[in-house]
XYZ file of C-alpha atoms in Angstrom:
245
model
C -0.515 -14.662 22.269
C -2.137 -11.606 20.285
C -6.087 -11.379 20.756
C -8.695 -9.756 18.743
C -9.574 -5.469 19.695
C -12.211 -4.737 17.250
C -12.268 -1.573 19.446
C -8.699 -0.669 18.648
C -9.868 0.668 15.257
C -11.013 4.097 15.221
C -14.304 4.480 13.313
C -13.256 8.322 13.125
C -10.464 8.342 12.067
C -11.047 5.419 9.696
C -14.052 6.959 8.283
C -12.458 10.733 8.112
C -9.461 8.273 5.969
C -12.116 7.149 3.514
C -14.183 10.033 2.968
C -11.446 11.937 2.548
C -10.340 10.153 0.157
C -13.652 9.836 -1.746
C -14.555 12.881 -1.740
C -11.201 14.386 -2.884
C -11.068 12.064 -5.649
C -14.725 12.753 -6.934
C -13.998 16.571 -7.299
C -10.352 16.163 -7.999
C -11.432 16.060 -11.639
C -13.655 19.025 -11.451
C -10.801 20.735 -10.181
C -8.649 24.063 -11.923
C -6.314 22.544 -14.657
C -3.216 22.701 -13.719
C 0.436 21.183 -14.926
C 1.303 17.805 -14.495
C 3.819 18.592 -11.754
C 1.158 20.336 -9.729
C -1.232 17.146 -9.886
C 1.830 14.607 -9.091
C 2.501 16.861 -6.262
C -1.085 16.769 -5.131
C -1.382 12.914 -5.339
C 1.921 12.207 -2.996
C 0.856 14.894 -0.492
C -2.948 14.570 -0.327
C -3.714 11.200 -1.903
C -1.795 8.776 -1.216
C -1.336 9.991 2.667
C -5.342 9.564 2.609
C -5.380 6.269 0.789
C -1.971 4.928 3.348
C -3.519 6.423 6.420
C -6.411 4.137 5.653
C -4.481 1.386 5.688
C -2.726 2.421 8.905
C -5.850 3.102 10.765
C -6.996 -0.969 10.016
C -3.751 -2.057 11.598
C -5.537 -3.243 14.819
C -7.276 -5.773 12.972
C -3.920 -7.050 12.349
C -4.341 -9.229 15.027
C -6.857 -11.336 13.496
C -4.679 -12.931 11.188
C -6.034 -15.386 8.335
C -9.556 -14.746 9.289
C -8.798 -11.227 7.460
C -9.030 -13.418 4.228
C -12.443 -13.522 4.634
C -12.936 -9.799 4.467
C -10.515 -9.720 1.705
C -12.598 -11.779 -0.455
C -15.455 -10.104 0.831
C -14.049 -6.634 -0.400
C -13.265 -8.608 -3.500
C -16.511 -9.477 -4.276
C -17.719 -6.303 -3.820
C -14.950 -4.684 -6.200
C -15.882 -6.862 -8.586
C -19.877 -6.094 -8.559
C -19.003 -2.322 -8.489
C -17.100 -2.819 -11.968
C -19.696 -4.718 -13.365
C -22.496 -1.545 -12.698
C -20.171 0.994 -13.760
C -18.611 1.882 -10.640
C -15.162 1.163 -11.580
C -13.085 4.335 -10.264
C -13.587 5.394 -6.933
C -16.200 3.221 -5.178
C -13.752 -0.011 -6.852
C -10.647 1.721 -5.745
C -12.090 2.254 -1.765
C -12.562 -1.672 -1.822
C -9.737 -2.752 -3.462
C -7.880 -0.769 -0.834
C -9.435 -2.949 1.945
C -9.112 -5.878 0.273
C -5.515 -5.379 -0.344
C -5.330 -4.304 3.508
C -6.862 -6.879 4.440
C -4.319 -9.655 2.553
C -1.372 -7.672 3.695
C -2.260 -8.192 7.086
C -2.937 -11.521 6.925
C 0.238 -12.361 5.226
C 1.912 -10.336 7.847
C 0.840 -12.840 10.574
C 2.763 -15.922 9.187
C 6.278 -13.887 9.849
C 7.840 -14.905 12.702
C 10.887 -13.054 12.220
C 13.019 -9.936 11.603
C 14.787 -11.624 9.213
C 12.183 -13.173 6.837
C 10.741 -9.639 6.767
C 14.123 -8.378 5.784
C 14.460 -11.160 2.968
C 10.746 -10.616 1.964
C 12.212 -6.611 1.371
C 14.730 -7.515 -0.651
C 13.058 -10.304 -2.583
C 9.719 -8.423 -3.609
C 11.843 -5.281 -5.279
C 13.832 -7.422 -7.180
C 10.806 -9.318 -8.660
C 9.471 -6.226 -9.022
C 12.156 -4.878 -11.380
C 12.167 -7.676 -13.549
C 7.957 -7.760 -13.691
C 8.078 -4.064 -14.568
C 10.837 -4.614 -16.975
C 10.367 -7.497 -19.107
C 7.856 -9.950 -16.966
C 4.646 -10.107 -16.748
C 3.567 -7.102 -15.791
C 5.026 -5.716 -18.723
C 2.734 -7.309 -20.800
C -0.352 -7.235 -18.906
C 0.751 -2.805 -19.400
C 1.289 -2.683 -22.923
C -1.492 -5.240 -24.134
C -4.228 -6.209 -21.302
C -5.674 -3.173 -20.089
C -8.451 -4.679 -18.471
C -6.521 -6.536 -16.762
C -4.189 -3.779 -15.464
C -7.527 -2.069 -14.444
C -8.644 -4.858 -12.627
C -5.604 -5.142 -10.378
C -4.634 -1.627 -9.668
C -6.121 1.345 -7.504
C -6.997 4.459 -9.830
C -6.712 8.064 -8.164
C -7.990 10.889 -10.292
C -5.204 13.943 -10.614
C -6.282 17.371 -10.286
C -8.223 18.560 -12.816
C -7.881 15.758 -14.952
C -10.583 12.951 -15.900
C -7.464 10.433 -16.527
C -6.088 8.348 -13.319
C -2.559 7.524 -11.646
C -2.683 3.640 -10.830
C -0.920 2.026 -8.160
C -0.755 -1.503 -8.478
C -3.330 -3.566 -5.418
C 0.082 -5.680 -4.541
C 1.901 -2.178 -3.688
C -0.516 -1.756 -1.155
C -0.565 -5.278 0.396
C 3.218 -5.210 0.787
C 2.528 -1.429 2.289
C 0.139 -3.201 4.798
C 2.912 -6.190 5.301
C 5.727 -3.915 6.452
C 3.145 -1.879 8.378
C 2.065 -4.704 10.510
C 5.284 -6.340 10.657
C 6.903 -3.172 11.933
C 4.245 -3.123 14.622
C 4.187 -6.712 15.665
C 8.444 -7.056 15.661
C 8.668 -3.476 17.700
C 10.183 -1.440 14.682
C 9.346 1.910 14.289
C 5.990 1.694 13.048
C 4.524 6.158 12.533
C 8.632 6.599 10.482
C 7.811 3.103 8.738
C 4.708 4.341 7.834
C 5.664 8.257 6.661
C 8.687 6.914 4.845
C 6.794 4.054 2.655
C 4.057 6.916 1.966
C 6.528 9.441 1.072
C 8.006 6.163 -1.330
C 4.703 5.846 -3.355
C 5.219 9.479 -3.930
C 8.210 9.587 -5.289
C 7.976 6.449 -7.437
C 5.226 8.254 -9.046
C 7.434 11.548 -9.558
C 10.403 9.464 -10.418
C 7.806 7.626 -13.184
C 6.359 11.073 -15.061
C 10.045 12.911 -15.132
C 11.417 9.432 -16.531
C 7.951 9.087 -18.577
C 8.321 5.388 -17.942
C 6.090 2.993 -15.647
C 8.382 2.642 -12.768
C 7.900 -0.391 -10.257
C 6.964 0.526 -6.824
C 7.699 -2.021 -4.697
C 11.642 -1.376 -4.667
C 11.291 2.243 -3.164
C 8.616 0.823 -0.734
C 10.898 -1.720 0.406
C 13.979 1.019 0.506
C 11.777 3.086 2.681
C 10.830 0.005 5.026
C 14.794 -0.796 5.646
C 16.315 2.744 5.864
C 13.525 3.416 8.513
C 14.739 0.696 10.740
C 18.177 -0.068 9.528
C 19.968 0.580 12.747
C 17.645 -1.364 14.665
C 17.553 -4.380 11.841
C 21.194 -4.233 11.726
C 21.707 -4.675 15.867
C 19.470 -7.832 15.870
C 20.986 -9.276 13.296
C 24.430 -8.331 14.889
C 23.254 -9.966 18.072
C 23.174 -6.691 19.785
C 19.343 -6.451 20.627
C 17.245 -8.806 22.272
C 15.213 -10.840 20.393
C 11.592 -8.461 19.769
C 9.741 -11.406 17.935
C 6.838 -11.975 20.074
C 3.369 -14.303 19.156
């Protein structure tokens, strides 16, 4: 049975990721004016890796399971306060990131087998495609900007006062897949790298196609691709069961 070990979190690395994200995001609007493609590249290789690095550095807390929901509620409450006092960009994005991570790790504790995480990956990809194309997400994007802002993390592109938005739910599932890959003995470092790259690729495709695209399909694909041979081996009965409490 997992035990709670808060010492597993490295404060220096976690603080470095969060501080680096905050500082870069605050300074980005004051940077040089560059083309949109360069803005996308900087988001993909600097901003997003810093955000997902913070998720990774909180990974030792996954052993808290459902108790993390208390931390998530605290982060959500702090987010509401920050939005109310006008700090709805970088500060609120950081608290949303922590809340999403806590929720994702708490949900991951409910998954017991490889089959469950594979089904989740396939299901959320399909649901996200529908939601963005014709479902609730499409309605929110087109008609409820305030709701959209409340449930997305906003990152400043270089040299712009605008924001690039990624749904908090996308980070919830990023955390869920990362925790599952660690718990089930999959390739956690490769999973983190592939999923981080998937966010950047989704952003690039969204700009290239001039359309809002769902992030979860490529996130799910990245998770499955990073661990494909191990997942197939387990389903084919060619490996011992790695599932453990």
